[in-house]
XYZ file of C-alpha atoms in Angstrom:
316
model
C 21.965 -28.133 -2.844
C 21.220 -24.713 -4.339
C 19.587 -22.202 -2.016
C 16.222 -20.753 -2.981
C 14.882 -17.229 -3.156
C 11.840 -15.436 -4.513
C 11.449 -12.435 -6.770
C 9.407 -9.707 -5.077
C 8.246 -6.502 -6.732
C 6.180 -3.563 -5.488
C 4.737 -1.541 -8.361
C 3.995 2.025 -7.285
C 2.640 4.925 -9.273
C 6.125 6.102 -10.238
C 8.676 3.581 -8.939
C 9.165 -0.192 -8.994
C 10.861 -1.544 -5.853
C 12.158 -5.081 -6.198
C 14.214 -7.585 -4.258
C 15.462 -11.138 -4.079
C 14.249 -12.424 -0.712
C 15.245 -15.514 1.206
C 12.918 -17.590 3.407
C 13.282 -15.091 6.242
C 12.495 -12.191 3.858
C 16.041 -10.897 4.038
C 17.024 -9.023 0.849
C 19.797 -10.687 -1.139
C 19.656 -8.086 -3.904
C 17.508 -5.012 -4.504
C 16.543 -2.682 -7.326
C 14.515 0.476 -7.970
C 13.294 1.457 -11.422
C 10.756 3.932 -12.865
C 7.434 2.394 -13.850
C 7.372 4.263 -17.158
C 3.635 4.869 -16.814
C 3.950 8.069 -18.865
C 4.453 5.756 -21.860
C 1.169 3.917 -21.315
C -0.115 0.789 -19.564
C 1.727 -1.666 -21.808
C 5.009 0.056 -21.000
C 4.407 -0.596 -17.298
C 3.970 -4.324 -17.982
C 7.223 -4.214 -19.952
C 8.973 -2.425 -17.070
C 7.732 -5.066 -14.616
C 8.917 -7.859 -16.903
C 12.329 -6.214 -17.309
C 12.684 -5.778 -13.535
C 11.827 -9.430 -12.947
C 14.324 -10.442 -15.623
C 17.031 -8.419 -13.902
C 16.208 -9.954 -10.524
C 16.252 -13.447 -12.029
C 19.661 -12.744 -13.571
C 20.979 -11.622 -10.205
C 19.629 -14.816 -8.641
C 21.484 -16.862 -11.255
C 24.685 -14.927 -10.585
C 24.342 -15.749 -6.887
C 23.681 -19.428 -7.601
C 20.112 -19.208 -6.279
C 17.076 -21.136 -7.490
C 13.959 -19.003 -7.899
C 10.987 -20.516 -6.060
C 8.424 -18.072 -7.454
C 7.405 -14.476 -7.966
C 5.193 -12.035 -6.094
C 4.079 -8.696 -7.509
C 2.158 -6.035 -5.587
C 0.274 -3.538 -7.725
C -1.977 -0.572 -7.103
C -5.626 -0.185 -8.066
C -8.382 -2.794 -7.920
C -6.710 -6.203 -7.852
C -8.379 -9.605 -7.765
C -5.774 -11.851 -6.185
C -7.831 -14.998 -6.743
C -7.705 -14.612 -10.531
C -4.427 -12.706 -10.825
C -6.124 -9.822 -12.634
C -5.453 -6.106 -12.399
C -9.115 -5.132 -12.598
C -8.766 -1.361 -12.650
C -6.003 1.183 -12.143
C -6.541 4.882 -12.709
C -2.837 5.645 -12.240
C -1.498 3.026 -14.638
C -4.440 2.641 -17.008
C -5.016 -1.101 -16.671
C -8.506 -2.491 -17.258
C -9.221 -6.174 -16.497
C -5.637 -7.179 -17.295
C -4.635 -10.840 -16.679
C -1.340 -9.665 -15.236
C -0.327 -12.861 -13.424
C -0.866 -14.913 -16.569
C 1.094 -12.469 -18.726
C 4.032 -12.361 -16.325
C 4.031 -16.140 -15.843
C 4.244 -16.592 -19.623
C 7.129 -14.145 -19.851
C 9.094 -15.460 -16.875
C 8.323 -19.174 -16.833
C 7.678 -18.858 -13.101
C 4.570 -19.071 -10.929
C 3.419 -15.491 -10.314
C 1.191 -14.278 -7.493
C -0.430 -10.858 -7.824
C -1.491 -8.822 -4.817
C -2.969 -5.422 -4.040
C -0.217 -3.127 -2.767
C -1.976 -2.253 0.502
C -3.139 -5.800 1.218
C 0.354 -7.156 0.587
C 1.729 -4.447 2.872
C -0.736 -5.544 5.547
C 0.399 -9.135 5.073
C 3.971 -8.071 5.847
C 3.060 -5.889 8.832
C 1.072 -8.785 10.324
C 3.819 -11.320 9.661
C 6.920 -9.389 10.726
C 5.935 -5.791 11.462
C 3.860 -3.628 13.775
C 0.868 -6.017 13.812
C 2.778 -9.227 14.442
C 0.639 -11.661 16.434
C -2.550 -9.587 16.163
C -5.614 -11.261 14.618
C -7.865 -8.258 13.863
C -6.032 -5.378 12.225
C -6.713 -2.371 10.029
C -3.702 -1.261 7.993
C -4.051 2.178 6.421
C -1.245 3.854 4.486
C -1.832 7.565 3.879
C 0.126 8.895 0.941
C -0.818 10.242 -2.463
C -4.017 8.237 -1.970
C -5.656 6.473 0.950
C -6.632 2.830 1.113
C -6.780 0.214 3.828
C -6.616 -3.510 4.382
C -8.837 -5.186 6.952
C -7.477 -8.322 8.584
C -10.270 -10.241 10.288
C -9.409 -13.273 12.437
C -6.064 -13.465 10.660
C -7.542 -13.363 7.142
C -7.251 -10.401 4.788
C -10.582 -9.320 3.328
C -10.408 -8.902 -0.450
C -13.982 -8.687 -1.705
C -12.966 -9.626 -5.231
C -10.392 -6.846 -5.112
C -12.801 -4.061 -4.152
C -12.458 -4.147 -0.354
C -10.602 -1.473 1.578
C -11.251 1.642 -0.502
C -11.653 3.805 2.599
C -10.266 6.796 0.726
C -13.561 7.022 -1.134
C -15.816 7.325 1.885
C -17.491 10.718 1.794
C -15.762 13.241 4.079
C -17.280 16.458 2.682
C -20.680 15.969 0.988
C -20.295 19.159 -1.048
C -16.530 18.891 -1.380
C -14.290 18.894 -4.402
C -14.564 16.409 -7.213
C -12.493 13.265 -6.723
C -10.864 11.541 -9.735
C -13.159 8.580 -8.977
C -16.142 10.743 -9.997
C -17.651 11.337 -6.553
C -17.457 14.511 -4.480
C -15.766 15.031 -1.140
C -13.982 11.694 -0.839
C -11.624 11.271 2.110
C -8.679 11.365 -0.305
C -9.608 14.909 -1.358
C -9.294 16.089 2.255
C -6.746 13.929 4.054
C -4.273 12.398 1.604
C -0.760 13.821 1.749
C -1.225 15.343 -1.700
C -4.546 16.933 -0.774
C -3.200 18.410 2.453
C -0.429 20.128 0.476
C -2.857 21.284 -2.206
C -5.407 22.669 0.262
C -2.712 24.523 2.201
C -1.319 26.065 -0.973
C -4.776 27.169 -2.142
C -5.657 28.809 1.180
C -2.343 30.313 2.163
C -0.954 31.283 -1.220
C 2.319 29.617 -0.187
C 3.326 26.606 -2.269
C 3.803 23.326 -0.420
C 5.360 20.488 -2.378
C 4.083 17.903 0.088
C 2.467 17.304 3.452
C 5.865 17.449 5.184
C 6.070 21.142 4.336
C 2.614 21.689 5.810
C 3.779 19.942 8.991
C 6.761 22.300 9.091
C 4.385 25.275 8.954
C 2.243 23.574 11.592
C 5.245 23.390 13.913
C 5.732 27.133 13.449
C 2.179 27.785 14.633
C 0.805 28.755 11.237
C -3.017 29.078 11.515
C -3.680 27.995 7.922
C -1.592 24.848 8.367
C -3.471 24.166 11.613
C -6.834 24.523 9.893
C -5.943 22.202 7.012
C -4.342 19.655 9.359
C -7.296 19.654 11.755
C -9.727 19.108 8.862
C -7.656 16.158 7.651
C -7.504 14.628 11.134
C -11.270 15.048 11.598
C -11.980 13.403 8.237
C -9.640 10.510 9.014
C -11.245 10.023 12.429
C -14.723 9.918 10.892
C -13.656 7.336 8.296
C -11.865 5.231 10.891
C -14.931 5.402 13.119
C -16.897 3.744 10.338
C -14.190 1.127 9.849
C -13.969 0.399 13.586
C -17.744 -0.048 13.752
C -17.687 -2.466 10.815
C -14.500 -4.466 11.464
C -13.728 -4.019 15.202
C -9.930 -4.081 14.831
C -7.732 -4.518 17.878
C -5.053 -2.458 16.186
C -4.897 0.264 13.528
C -1.540 0.512 11.771
C -0.937 3.809 9.997
C 1.596 3.868 7.186
C 2.545 6.033 4.257
C 4.168 9.433 4.219
C 1.676 11.081 6.559
C 2.446 8.597 9.346
C 6.032 9.881 9.313
C 4.730 12.914 11.219
C 4.445 10.613 14.245
C 2.599 11.972 17.265
C 1.523 15.076 15.349
C -0.903 12.708 13.644
C -1.319 9.824 16.075
C -2.178 11.863 19.173
C -4.931 14.116 17.721
C -6.257 11.308 15.530
C -6.497 8.963 18.494
C -8.384 11.584 20.498
C -10.721 12.413 17.623
C -11.460 8.735 17.005
C -12.131 8.133 20.699
C -14.638 11.007 20.688
C -16.574 9.316 17.864
C -16.863 5.902 19.522
C -19.463 4.793 22.035
C -19.861 1.015 22.442
C -17.239 -0.041 19.886
C -14.049 -1.914 20.581
C -11.234 0.565 21.241
C -8.293 -0.083 18.911
C -4.702 0.975 19.500
C -3.152 3.284 16.905
C 0.485 2.691 15.940
C 2.853 3.596 13.134
C 3.756 0.967 10.552
C 7.116 -0.687 11.218
C 8.201 -1.549 7.684
C 7.857 1.785 5.898
C 8.026 1.668 2.117
C 9.411 -1.897 2.251
C 6.048 -3.374 3.274
C 4.711 -3.893 -0.255
C 7.839 -5.641 -1.472
C 8.093 -7.835 1.625
C 4.406 -8.718 1.320
C 4.987 -9.641 -2.321
C 7.736 -11.946 -1.099
C 5.299 -13.648 1.258
C 2.897 -14.172 -1.655
C 5.718 -15.678 -3.701
C 6.795 -18.098 -0.970
C 3.169 -19.212 -0.545
C 3.081 -20.308 -4.209
C 3.832 -23.890 -5.250
C 7.433 -24.107 -6.394
C 8.188 -23.745 -10.083
C 9.179 -26.976 -11.865
C 12.733 -25.647 -12.182
C 12.942 -24.890 -8.459
C 11.442 -28.250 -7.524
C 14.030 -30.070 -9.623
C 16.901 -27.868 -8.468
C 17.302 -26.228 -11.860
C 17.291 -22.542 -12.737
C 14.497 -20.444 -14.167
C 15.131 -18.059 -17.020
C 13.378 -15.148 -18.656
């Protein structure tokens, strides 16, 4: 009997990360490709289709039957309808992505929001394993979160979890979303680098360089970092009041700074809480693999394709 696998793909702003995953989410083959978003939204759909075709070909070479497909994408995603509702980075508007990909691949396709699929993986096999009430918040180029309440991920028609657009500075800079002073403009990795560069006159390509200056005792790096931590603590205080998580899992590039972030953020959050449940703060365990692994979980949760059910092979 032919072994089964799923096709899993995490679609980021610049890179597609894909894998063939077995039932235990072990990678049997992997790939990384550019999204091609500079060529427009249709080109990204083509890049996704091509990546899935390559993964399916690898499955065939390995003698594996494809059970289904999971794709994690950024932006506003309605998992229940398989639609990419809105993506500023890619340019999608109310795109029936699951339907399009299913037509092209001949496989059942599940679409998920990148952060919610990452949360699914962290809860299943990562830092939040066995925890029922969790907030998962990756901090990278942008900031979003996924709230897991009593073991269920809150979707809100795709709009839930946009914590990066809580107001952190009422008279702050204009956010690409159209509002002013959003958390992302203060505390995302990109914003930390940008704010440091503007104030110090020293270019920082990313937040890691700001952390390096922080370790040297640079006062400008300290000021920018402290503002980011304060903004994150305020936003998390709101989230803790609303969702009462037992655990907050921090992911993304900023979490790589470890205790430089976790220790002051934990103290700042504690100072903002009174009666609320006190959550633990931990780093994500799965790193940049979370989205792809979560997409694999979505794929395994799908009914098997007719080809997989009959033991045949799917093709693209």
